[in-house]
Coordinates of N, CA and C in Angstrom, one line a residue:
X1 N -214.8 45.6 167.1 CA -214.3 45.5 168.5 C -215.4 45.4 169.5
X2 N -216.5 46.2 169.2 CA -217.6 46.2 170.1 C -218.3 44.8 170.1
X3 N -218.4 44.2 168.8 CA -219.0 42.9 168.7 C -218.2 41.9 169.4
X4 N -216.8 42.0 169.4 CA -216.0 41.1 170.0 C -216.1 41.1 171.5
X5 N -216.3 42.3 172.1 CA -216.5 42.5 173.5 C -217.8 41.9 173.9
X6 N -218.8 42.1 173.2 CA -220.1 41.5 173.5 C -220.0 40.0 173.5
X7 N -219.3 39.4 172.5 CA -219.1 38.0 172.4 C -218.4 37.4 173.6
X8 N -217.4 38.1 174.1 CA -216.6 37.7 175.3 C -217.5 37.7 176.5
X9 N -218.4 38.8 176.6 CA -219.3 38.8 177.7 C -220.3 37.7 177.7
X10 N -220.8 37.3 176.5 CA -221.7 36.3 176.4 C -221.1 34.9 176.8
X11 N -219.8 34.7 176.4 CA -219.1 33.5 176.7 C -218.9 33.4 178.2
X12 N -218.6 34.5 178.9 CA -218.4 34.5 180.3 C -219.7 34.2 181.0
X13 N -220.8 34.8 180.5 CA -222.1 34.6 181.1 C -222.5 33.2 181.0
X14 N -222.3 32.6 179.8 CA -222.7 31.2 179.6 C -221.8 30.3 180.5
X15 N -220.5 30.6 180.7 CA -219.7 29.8 181.5 C -220.1 29.9 183.0
X16 N -220.5 31.1 183.4 CA -221.0 31.2 184.8 C -222.3 30.5 185.0
X17 N -223.1 30.5 184.0 CA -224.4 29.8 184.1 C -224.2 28.3 184.2
X18 N -223.2 27.8 183.4 CA -222.9 26.3 183.4 C -222.4 25.9 184.8
X19 N -221.5 26.8 185.3 CA -221.0 26.4 186.7 C -222.1 26.4 187.7
X20 N -223.0 27.4 187.6 CA -224.1 27.4 188.6 C -225.0 26.2 188.4
X21 N -225.3 25.8 187.2 CA -226.1 24.6 187.0 C -225.4 23.4 187.5
X22 N -224.1 23.3 187.3 CA -223.3 22.1 187.8 C -223.4 22.1 189.3
X23 N -223.3 23.2 189.9 CA -223.3 23.2 191.4 C -224.7 22.8 191.9
X24 N -225.7 23.3 191.1 CA -227.1 22.9 191.5 C -227.4 21.4 191.4
X25 N -226.8 20.8 190.3 CA -227.0 19.4 190.1 C -226.2 18.6 191.2
X26 N -225.0 19.1 191.5 CA -224.3 18.4 192.6 C -225.0 18.4 193.9
X27 N -225.6 19.6 194.2 CA -226.4 19.7 195.4 C -227.6 18.8 195.4
X28 N -228.3 18.7 194.2 CA -229.4 17.8 194.1 C -229.1 16.4 194.4
X29 N -227.9 16.0 193.9 CA -227.4 14.6 194.1 C -227.1 14.3 195.6
X30 N -226.8 15.4 196.4 CA -226.5 15.2 197.7 C -225.0 14.9 198.0
X31 N -224.6 15.0 199.2 CA -223.2 14.7 199.6 C -222.9 13.2 199.6
X32 N -223.9 12.4 199.9 CA -223.7 11.0 200.0 C -225.0 10.2 199.7
X33 N -224.9 8.9 199.4 CA -226.0 8.1 199.2 C -226.1 7.0 200.2
X34 N -227.3 6.7 200.7 CA -227.5 5.6 201.6 C -227.3 4.2 200.8
X35 N -226.3 3.5 201.2 CA -226.0 2.2 200.6 C -226.6 1.0 201.3
X36 N -226.8 1.2 202.6 CA -227.4 0.1 203.4 C -228.0 0.7 204.6
X37 N -229.2 0.3 205.0 CA -229.8 0.7 206.3 C -230.4 -0.6 206.9
X38 N -230.0 -1.0 208.0 CA -230.6 -2.0 208.8 C -231.3 -1.4 210.0
X39 N -232.6 -1.3 210.0 CA -233.3 -0.7 211.1 C -233.8 0.7 210.7
X40 N -233.6 1.7 211.6 CA -234.2 3.0 211.4 C -233.1 4.1 211.5
X41 N -233.2 5.1 210.6 CA -232.4 6.2 210.6 C -233.1 7.4 210.0
X42 N -232.8 8.6 210.4 CA -233.4 9.8 209.9 C -232.3 10.9 209.6
X43 N -232.7 11.8 208.8 CA -231.9 13.0 208.4 C -232.7 14.2 208.7
X44 N -232.0 15.2 209.4 CA -232.7 16.4 209.7 C -231.9 17.6 209.3
X45 N -232.5 18.5 208.5 CA -231.8 19.7 208.0 C -232.2 20.8 209.0
X46 N -231.4 21.8 209.2 CA -231.7 22.9 210.1 C -233.1 23.6 209.8
X47 N -233.9 23.7 210.8 CA -235.2 24.3 210.7 C -236.2 23.4 210.0
X48 N -235.9 22.1 209.8 CA -236.9 21.2 209.1 C -237.1 20.0 210.0
X49 N -238.2 19.3 209.7 CA -238.5 18.1 210.4 C -237.7 16.9 209.9
X50 N -237.5 16.0 210.8 CA -236.7 14.8 210.4 C -237.4 14.0 209.3
X51 N -236.6 13.5 208.4 CA -237.1 12.6 207.3 C -236.5 11.2 207.5
X52 N -237.3 10.2 207.3 CA -236.9 8.8 207.3 C -236.0 8.5 206.1
X53 N -234.9 7.8 206.4 CA -234.0 7.4 205.3 C -234.3 6.0 204.9
X54 N -234.0 5.8 203.6 CA -234.1 4.4 203.0 C -232.9 4.2 202.0
X55 N -232.7 3.0 201.7 CA -231.6 2.7 200.8 C -231.8 3.5 199.4
X56 N -230.7 4.1 199.0 CA -230.7 4.9 197.7 C -231.0 6.3 197.9
X57 N -231.4 6.7 199.2 CA -231.7 8.2 199.4 C -230.4 9.0 199.4
X58 N -230.5 10.2 199.1 CA -229.4 11.2 199.2 C -229.4 11.8 200.6
X59 N -228.2 12.1 201.1 CA -228.1 12.9 202.3 C -227.3 14.1 202.0
X60 N -227.6 15.3 202.6 CA -227.0 16.5 202.2 C -226.1 17.2 203.2
X61 N -225.3 18.1 202.8 CA -224.5 18.9 203.7 C -225.4 19.7 204.6
X62 N -225.1 19.8 205.9 CA -225.9 20.5 206.8 C -226.9 19.6 207.6
X63 N -227.1 18.4 207.1 CA -228.1 17.5 207.8 C -227.4 16.7 208.9
X64 N -228.2 16.4 209.9 CA -227.8 15.6 211.0 C -228.4 14.3 210.9
X65 N -227.6 13.2 211.0 CA -228.2 11.8 210.8 C -228.3 11.2 212.2
X66 N -229.4 10.6 212.4 CA -229.7 9.9 213.7 C -229.9 8.4 213.3
X67 N -229.1 7.5 214.0 CA -229.3 6.1 213.7 C -229.9 5.5 215.0
X68 N -231.0 4.7 214.8 CA -231.7 4.2 215.9 C -231.0 3.0 216.6
X69 N -231.7 2.5 217.6 CA -231.2 1.3 218.3 C -231.2 0.1 217.4
X70 N -230.2 -0.7 217.5 CA -230.0 -1.9 216.7 C -230.0 -1.6 215.2
X71 N -229.5 -0.5 214.8 CA -229.5 -0.1 213.4 C -228.1 0.3 213.0
X72 N -227.9 0.1 211.7 CA -226.6 0.5 211.1 C -226.9 1.3 209.8
X73 N -226.2 2.4 209.5 CA -226.3 3.2 208.3 C -225.0 3.3 207.6
X74 N -225.0 2.8 206.3 CA -223.8 2.9 205.5 C -223.9 3.9 204.4
X75 N -222.9 4.8 204.3 CA -223.0 6.0 203.4 C -221.8 5.9 202.4
X76 N -222.1 6.2 201.1 CA -221.1 6.4 200.1 C -221.1 7.8 199.7
X77 N -219.9 8.5 199.9 CA -219.8 9.9 199.6 C -219.4 10.1 198.1
X78 N -219.6 11.3 197.6 CA -219.3 11.7 196.2 C -217.9 11.5 195.8
X79 N -217.0 11.6 196.8 CA -215.5 11.5 196.5 C -215.0 10.1 196.6
X80 N -215.9 9.1 196.9 CA -215.5 7.8 197.1 C -215.3 7.4 198.5
X81 N -215.5 8.3 199.4 CA -215.4 8.0 200.8 C -216.5 7.2 201.3
X82 N -216.3 6.4 202.4 CA -217.4 5.5 203.0 C -217.4 5.8 204.5
X83 N -218.6 5.8 205.0 CA -218.8 5.9 206.4 C -219.9 5.0 206.9
X84 N -219.6 4.2 207.9 CA -220.6 3.3 208.6 C -220.9 3.8 210.0
X85 N -222.2 4.2 210.2 CA -222.6 4.7 211.5 C -223.2 3.5 212.3
X86 N -222.8 3.4 213.5 CA -223.3 2.3 214.4 C -224.6 2.7 215.1
X87 N -225.3 1.8 215.8 CA -226.5 2.1 216.5 C -226.3 3.2 217.5
X88 N -227.4 4.0 217.7 CA -227.5 5.1 218.6 C -226.4 6.2 218.3
X89 N -226.2 6.5 217.1 CA -225.3 7.5 216.7 C -226.0 8.7 216.1
X90 N -225.4 9.9 216.4 CA -225.8 11.2 215.9 C -224.6 11.8 215.2
X91 N -224.7 12.0 213.9 CA -223.6 12.4 213.1 C -224.0 13.5 212.1
X92 N -223.3 14.7 212.2 CA -223.6 15.8 211.3 C -222.7 15.9 210.1
X93 N -223.2 16.1 209.0 CA -222.4 16.5 207.8 C -222.3 18.0 207.8
X94 N -221.3 18.5 208.5 CA -221.2 19.9 208.8 C -221.1 20.7 207.5
X95 N -220.2 20.3 206.6 CA -220.0 20.9 205.3 C -219.4 19.9 204.4
X96 N -219.9 19.8 203.1 CA -219.3 18.9 202.2 C -219.4 19.5 200.8
X97 N -218.3 19.6 200.1 CA -218.2 20.0 198.7 C -217.2 19.2 198.0
X98 N -217.6 18.7 196.8 CA -216.6 17.9 196.1 C -216.9 18.1 194.6
X99 N -215.8 18.4 193.9 CA -215.8 18.5 192.4 C -214.6 17.8 191.9
X100 N -214.9 16.7 191.1 CA -213.8 15.9 190.5 C -213.0 16.7 189.6
X101 N -213.5 17.8 189.0 CA -212.8 18.7 188.1 C -212.0 19.7 188.8
X102 N -212.1 19.9 190.1 CA -211.4 20.9 190.8 C -209.9 20.7 190.8
X103 N -209.1 21.8 190.7 CA -207.7 21.6 190.7 C -207.2 21.1 192.1
X104 N -206.3 20.2 192.1 CA -205.8 19.6 193.3 C -204.6 20.3 193.8
X105 N -204.7 20.8 195.0 CA -203.5 21.5 195.7 C -202.5 20.5 196.1
X106 N -201.3 20.9 196.3 CA -200.2 20.0 196.9 C -200.6 19.6 198.3
X107 N -200.3 18.4 198.7 CA -200.7 17.9 200.0 C -200.2 18.8 201.1
X108 N -201.0 19.1 202.1 CA -200.7 20.0 203.2 C -200.9 19.2 204.5
X109 N -200.2 19.7 205.6 CA -200.4 19.1 206.9 C -201.8 19.1 207.3
X110 N -202.3 18.2 208.1 CA -203.6 18.2 208.6 C -203.9 19.4 209.4
X111 N -205.1 19.9 209.4 CA -205.5 21.1 210.2 C -205.4 20.8 211.6
X112 N -205.0 21.8 212.4 CA -204.8 21.5 213.9 C -205.5 22.6 214.7
X113 N -206.9 22.7 214.6 CA -207.6 23.6 215.4 C -207.8 23.1 216.8
X114 N -208.2 24.0 217.7 CA -208.6 23.5 219.0 C -209.8 22.7 218.9
X115 N -210.1 21.9 219.9 CA -211.3 21.0 219.9 C -212.6 21.8 219.7
X116 N -212.7 23.0 220.2 CA -213.9 23.8 220.1 C -213.8 24.8 219.0
X117 N -212.8 24.8 218.2 CA -212.7 25.8 217.1 C -213.7 25.6 216.0
X118 N -214.0 26.7 215.3 CA -214.9 26.5 214.2 C -214.2 25.8 213.0
X119 N -215.0 25.3 212.1 CA -214.4 24.5 211.0 C -213.5 25.4 210.2
X120 N -212.4 24.9 209.7 CA -211.5 25.7 208.9 C -212.1 26.0 207.5
X121 N -211.4 26.9 206.8 CA -211.9 27.3 205.5 C -211.6 26.2 204.5
X122 N -212.3 26.1 203.3 CA -212.0 25.1 202.4 C -210.6 25.1 201.9
X123 N -210.1 24.0 201.3 CA -208.8 23.9 200.8 C -208.8 24.7 199.4
X124 N -207.6 24.7 198.8 CA -207.4 25.5 197.6 C -208.4 25.1 196.5
X125 N -208.7 23.9 196.4 CA -209.6 23.4 195.3 C -211.1 23.7 195.6
X126 N -211.4 24.0 196.8 CA -212.8 24.2 197.2 C -213.4 22.9 197.7
X127 N -212.8 21.8 197.6 CA -213.3 20.5 198.1 C -213.1 20.5 199.6
X128 N -214.1 20.0 200.3 CA -214.0 19.9 201.8 C -215.0 18.8 202.3
X129 N -214.6 18.2 203.4 CA -215.5 17.2 204.1 C -215.3 17.4 205.6
X130 N -216.2 18.1 206.2 CA -216.2 18.4 207.6 C -217.4 17.8 208.3
X131 N -217.1 17.0 209.4 CA -218.2 16.3 210.0 C -218.1 16.6 211.6
X132 N -219.3 16.3 212.2 CA -219.3 16.3 213.7 C -219.9 15.0 214.2
X133 N -219.2 14.4 215.2 CA -219.7 13.2 215.9 C -220.4 13.7 217.2
X134 N -221.7 13.6 217.3 CA -222.4 14.2 218.4 C -222.6 13.1 219.5
X135 N -222.8 11.8 219.0 CA -223.1 10.7 219.9 C -222.8 9.4 219.1
X136 N -222.3 8.4 219.8 CA -222.1 7.1 219.2 C -220.8 7.0 218.5
X137 N -220.7 6.3 217.4 CA -219.5 6.1 216.7 C -219.6 5.7 215.3
X138 N -218.5 5.6 214.6 CA -218.5 5.3 213.1 C -217.1 4.7 212.7
X139 N -217.1 4.1 211.6 CA -215.9 3.7 210.9 C -215.9 4.3 209.5
X140 N -214.8 4.9 209.1 CA -214.7 5.6 207.9 C -213.5 5.2 207.0
X141 N -213.7 5.1 205.7 CA -212.6 5.0 204.8 C -212.6 6.3 204.0
X142 N -211.5 7.0 204.0 CA -211.5 8.3 203.4 C -211.5 8.2 201.9
X143 N -212.1 9.2 201.2 CA -212.2 9.3 199.8 C -211.1 10.2 199.3
X144 N -211.3 10.7 198.1 CA -210.3 11.5 197.4 C -210.0 12.8 198.1
X145 N -211.0 13.4 198.8 CA -210.8 14.7 199.5 C -209.7 14.5 200.6
X146 N -209.9 13.5 201.4 CA -208.9 13.2 202.5 C -207.5 12.8 202.0
X147 N -207.5 12.1 200.8 CA -206.2 11.6 200.3 C -205.4 12.7 199.6
X148 N -206.2 13.6 198.9 CA -205.5 14.6 198.1 C -205.2 15.9 198.9
X149 N -206.1 16.2 199.8 CA -206.0 17.5 200.5 C -206.3 17.3 202.0
X150 N -205.3 16.9 202.7 CA -205.6 16.5 204.1 C -206.2 17.5 205.0
X151 N -205.9 18.8 204.7 CA -206.5 19.9 205.5 C -207.9 20.2 205.2
X152 N -208.5 19.4 204.2 CA -209.9 19.6 203.8 C -210.8 18.6 204.4
X153 N -210.3 17.7 205.3 CA -211.1 16.7 206.0 C -210.9 16.8 207.5
X154 N -212.0 16.9 208.2 CA -212.0 17.1 209.6 C -213.2 16.5 210.3
X155 N -213.0 15.8 211.4 CA -214.2 15.4 212.2 C -214.0 16.0 213.6
X156 N -215.1 16.7 214.0 CA -215.1 17.4 215.3 C -216.0 16.7 216.3
X157 N -215.6 16.7 217.6 CA -216.4 16.2 218.7 C -216.2 17.3 219.8
X158 N -217.0 17.1 220.9 CA -216.8 18.0 222.0 C -215.5 17.7 222.8
X159 N -214.9 16.6 222.5 CA -213.7 16.2 223.2 C -212.4 16.5 222.4
X160 N -212.4 16.2 221.2 CA -211.2 16.4 220.3 C -211.6 16.5 218.9
X161 N -210.6 16.8 218.1 CA -210.8 16.9 216.6 C -209.9 15.9 215.9
X162 N -210.4 15.3 214.8 CA -209.7 14.3 214.1 C -209.3 14.8 212.7
X163 N -208.0 14.7 212.4 CA -207.6 15.0 211.0 C -207.0 13.7 210.5
X164 N -206.9 13.6 209.2 CA -206.5 12.3 208.6 C -205.4 12.4 207.6
X165 N -204.7 11.3 207.3 CA -203.7 11.2 206.2 C -204.0 10.0 205.4
X166 N -205.2 10.0 204.7 CA -205.6 8.9 203.9 C -205.7 7.6 204.6
X167 N -206.9 7.2 205.1 CA -206.9 6.2 206.1 C -208.3 5.5 206.2
X168 N -208.2 4.4 207.0 CA -209.4 3.6 207.4 C -209.3 3.6 208.9
X169 N -210.3 4.1 209.6 CA -210.2 4.3 211.0 C -211.6 4.3 211.6
X170 N -211.7 4.1 213.0 CA -213.0 4.2 213.7 C -212.8 5.3 214.8
X171 N -214.0 5.8 215.2 CA -214.0 6.8 216.3 C -215.3 6.6 217.0
X172 N -215.3 6.7 218.3 CA -216.5 6.5 219.1 C -216.4 7.3 220.4
X173 N -217.5 7.9 220.8 CA -217.6 8.6 222.0 C -218.0 7.6 223.1
X174 N -217.4 7.8 224.3 CA -217.7 6.9 225.4 C -217.7 7.6 226.7
X175 N -218.0 7.0 227.8 CA -217.9 7.6 229.1 C -217.7 6.5 230.2
X176 N -217.0 6.9 231.2 CA -216.8 5.9 232.3 C -216.2 4.6 232.0
X177 N -216.8 3.5 232.4 CA -216.3 2.2 232.2 C -216.4 1.7 230.7
X178 N -217.1 2.5 229.9 CA -217.1 2.2 228.5 C -215.8 2.4 227.8
X179 N -215.0 3.3 228.4 CA -213.7 3.7 227.8 C -212.6 2.8 228.1
X180 N -211.7 2.6 227.1 CA -210.5 1.8 227.3 C -210.9 0.4 227.7
X181 N -210.3 -0.1 228.8 CA -210.6 -1.4 229.3 C -210.0 -1.6 230.7
X182 N -210.4 -2.7 231.3 CA -209.9 -3.0 232.7 C -208.4 -3.2 232.8
X183 N -207.7 -3.4 231.6 CA -206.3 -3.6 231.6 C -205.5 -2.3 231.8
X184 N -206.2 -1.2 231.8 CA -205.5 0.1 231.9 C -206.3 1.1 232.6
X185 N -206.3 1.2 233.9 CA -207.0 2.3 234.7 C -206.5 3.6 234.3
X186 N -207.4 4.5 233.9 CA -206.9 5.9 233.4 C -207.3 6.9 234.5
X187 N -206.3 7.7 234.9 CA -206.5 8.8 235.8 C -206.8 10.1 235.0
X188 N -208.1 10.2 234.6 CA -208.5 11.3 233.7 C -210.0 11.5 233.8
X189 N -210.5 12.6 233.3 CA -211.9 12.9 233.3 C -212.5 12.1 232.1
X190 N -213.2 11.0 232.5 CA -213.8 10.1 231.5 C -215.3 10.3 231.5
X191 N -215.8 11.5 231.9 CA -217.3 11.7 231.8 C -217.7 11.8 230.4
X192 N -216.7 12.1 229.5 CA -216.9 12.1 228.1 C -215.5 11.9 227.5
X193 N -215.4 11.0 226.6 CA -214.1 10.7 225.9 C -214.3 10.2 224.5
X194 N -213.2 10.2 223.8 CA -213.2 9.8 222.4 C -212.2 8.7 222.2
X195 N -212.7 7.5 221.7 CA -211.8 6.4 221.4 C -211.6 6.3 219.9
X196 N -210.4 6.0 219.5 CA -210.1 5.9 218.1 C -209.2 4.7 217.8
X197 N -209.2 4.2 216.6 CA -208.3 3.1 216.2 C -208.1 3.2 214.7
X198 N -207.0 2.8 214.2 CA -206.6 2.9 212.8 C -206.4 1.5 212.2
X199 N -207.1 1.2 211.1 CA -206.9 0.0 210.4 C -205.8 0.2 209.3
X200 N -205.8 1.3 208.7 CA -204.8 1.6 207.7 C -204.6 3.1 207.6
X201 N -203.3 3.5 207.4 CA -203.0 4.9 207.3 C -202.7 5.5 208.6
X202 N -203.2 6.7 208.9 CA -202.9 7.4 210.2 C -203.9 8.5 210.4
X203 N -204.1 8.9 211.6 CA -204.9 10.1 212.0 C -204.2 10.9 213.0
X204 N -204.6 12.1 213.2 CA -204.1 13.0 214.2 C -205.3 13.5 215.1
X205 N -205.2 13.3 216.4 CA -206.2 13.7 217.3 C -205.7 14.9 218.0
X206 N -206.5 16.0 217.9 CA -206.1 17.3 218.5 C -207.0 17.5 219.7
X207 N -206.4 17.7 220.9 CA -207.1 18.0 222.1 C -206.6 19.4 222.6
X208 N -207.1 19.8 223.8 CA -206.6 21.1 224.4 C -205.1 21.0 224.8
X209 N -204.6 19.8 224.9 CA -203.2 19.6 225.3 C -202.2 19.3 224.2
X210 N -202.7 19.2 223.0 CA -201.7 19.0 221.9 C -202.3 18.1 220.7
X211 N -201.4 17.7 219.9 CA -201.8 16.9 218.7 C -201.1 15.5 218.9
X212 N -201.9 14.5 218.7 CA -201.4 13.1 219.0 C -201.7 12.2 217.8
X213 N -200.6 11.7 217.2 CA -200.8 10.8 216.0 C -201.1 9.4 216.4
X214 N -202.0 8.8 215.6 CA -202.3 7.4 215.8 C -202.2 6.7 214.5
X215 N -201.3 5.7 214.4 CA -201.0 5.1 213.1 C -201.6 3.7 213.0
X216 N -201.3 3.0 211.9 CA -202.0 1.7 211.6 C -201.7 0.7 212.8
X217 N -202.8 0.1 213.2 CA -202.7 -0.9 214.3 C -202.7 -0.4 215.7
X218 N -202.8 1.0 215.8 CA -202.8 1.6 217.1 C -204.2 2.0 217.5
X219 N -204.4 2.2 218.9 CA -205.6 2.7 219.4 C -205.3 3.8 220.4
X220 N -206.2 4.7 220.6 CA -206.0 5.8 221.5 C -207.3 6.3 222.1
X221 N -207.1 7.1 223.2 CA -208.3 7.6 223.9 C -208.0 9.1 224.3
X222 N -208.9 10.0 223.9 CA -208.8 11.4 224.3 C -209.8 11.7 225.4
X223 N -209.3 12.1 226.6 CA -210.3 12.4 227.7 C -210.8 13.8 227.6
X224 N -211.8 14.1 228.4 CA -212.5 15.4 228.4 C -211.5 16.5 228.8
X225 N -210.6 16.1 229.7 CA -209.6 17.1 230.2 C -208.4 17.4 229.3
X226 N -208.5 16.7 228.1 CA -207.4 17.0 227.1 C -206.3 15.9 227.1
X227 N -206.2 15.1 228.1 CA -205.2 14.1 228.1 C -205.4 13.0 227.0
X228 N -204.4 12.5 226.5 CA -204.5 11.5 225.5 C -203.7 10.2 225.9
X229 N -204.2 9.1 225.7 CA -203.6 7.8 226.1 C -203.5 6.9 224.9
X230 N -202.3 6.3 224.7 CA -202.2 5.2 223.8 C -202.6 3.9 224.4
X231 N -203.6 3.2 223.9 CA -204.1 2.0 224.5 C -203.3 0.8 224.1
X232 N -203.0 -0.1 225.0 CA -202.1 -1.2 224.6 C -202.8 -2.3 223.8
X233 N -204.1 -2.3 223.8 CA -204.8 -3.3 223.0 C -206.2 -2.8 222.6
X234 N -206.9 -3.5 221.8 CA -208.2 -3.1 221.3 C -209.2 -2.8 222.4
X235 N -209.8 -1.6 222.3 CA -210.8 -1.2 223.3 C -211.9 -2.3 223.5
X236 N -212.4 -2.4 224.7 CA -213.4 -3.5 225.0 C -214.6 -3.3 224.1
X237 N -215.0 -2.1 223.7 CA -216.2 -1.9 222.9 C -216.0 -2.6 221.5
X238 N -214.8 -2.6 221.0 CA -214.5 -3.1 219.7 C -214.4 -4.7 219.8
X239 N -214.1 -5.2 221.0 CA -214.1 -6.6 221.1 C -215.5 -7.2 221.2
X240 N -216.4 -6.4 221.8 CA -217.8 -6.9 222.0 C -218.6 -6.6 220.7
X241 N -218.3 -5.5 220.1 CA -219.1 -5.1 218.9 C -218.2 -4.4 217.9
X242 N -217.4 -5.1 217.1 CA -216.5 -4.5 216.2 C -217.2 -3.9 215.0
X243 N -216.6 -2.9 214.4 CA -217.1 -2.3 213.2 C -216.8 -3.1 212.0
X244 N -217.8 -3.5 211.2 CA -217.4 -4.1 209.9 C -216.8 -3.1 208.9
X245 N -216.2 -3.5 207.9 CA -215.6 -2.6 206.9 C -216.7 -1.9 206.1
X246 N -216.7 -0.6 206.0 CA -217.8 0.1 205.3 C -218.1 -0.4 203.9
X247 N -217.0 -0.7 203.1 CA -217.3 -1.1 201.7 C -218.1 -2.4 201.6
X248 N -218.0 -3.2 202.7 CA -218.7 -4.4 202.6 C -220.2 -4.3 203.0
X249 N -220.6 -3.1 203.4 CA -222.0 -2.9 203.9 C -222.8 -2.3 202.8
X250 N -223.3 -3.1 201.9 CA -224.1 -2.6 200.8 C -225.3 -3.5 200.7

């Protein structure tokens, strides 16, 4: 009996060691890989100096990515998600964990925190993809995390929070005349605003005034004062400088 107990303890210890090693390997590989970089971009971890990025580099959870003028950065995440950052963008990978072997929870409604709320806790499987858009804009195609566990994917800004339902969408911060278009004067605080559009699927934009769905082919704008507007046509910024599809940027 004593030998059997010792064997069980050894098995548990070995299993725990394997899990620790697997986690270490996943961390070493990073949250995403740089698939394409035209121009200049850097990644900065808390308390560290910025490092220049190149094609094939890994970027990690906790790092803030800065994309330079006239530059684009395309990322492929471990769960198959893709993100394309446009010029003059600052984008933080707030938290990212993905294990293909993790049990998948039943789909749940997208998280609905206030715009300034802290990031929610991980989903049942432990997978999560939480981001912050600090400046500029991006286009994203969600991977398995967003498709399987909608409450495990979140993008936060100072204006609003974006949750998804398996989708291809863009989001960009704007101010003043950059927002919307001349076809629709907006009576709102546009000192800072968030424009979004959906190519496929749907997103939910949460502001201080509620939760607003945006579905395929629709565009919307969240103002700093919490108001949300459905835009009748493509925002001017997308007419002048549309986002290419992330998968095509390699």
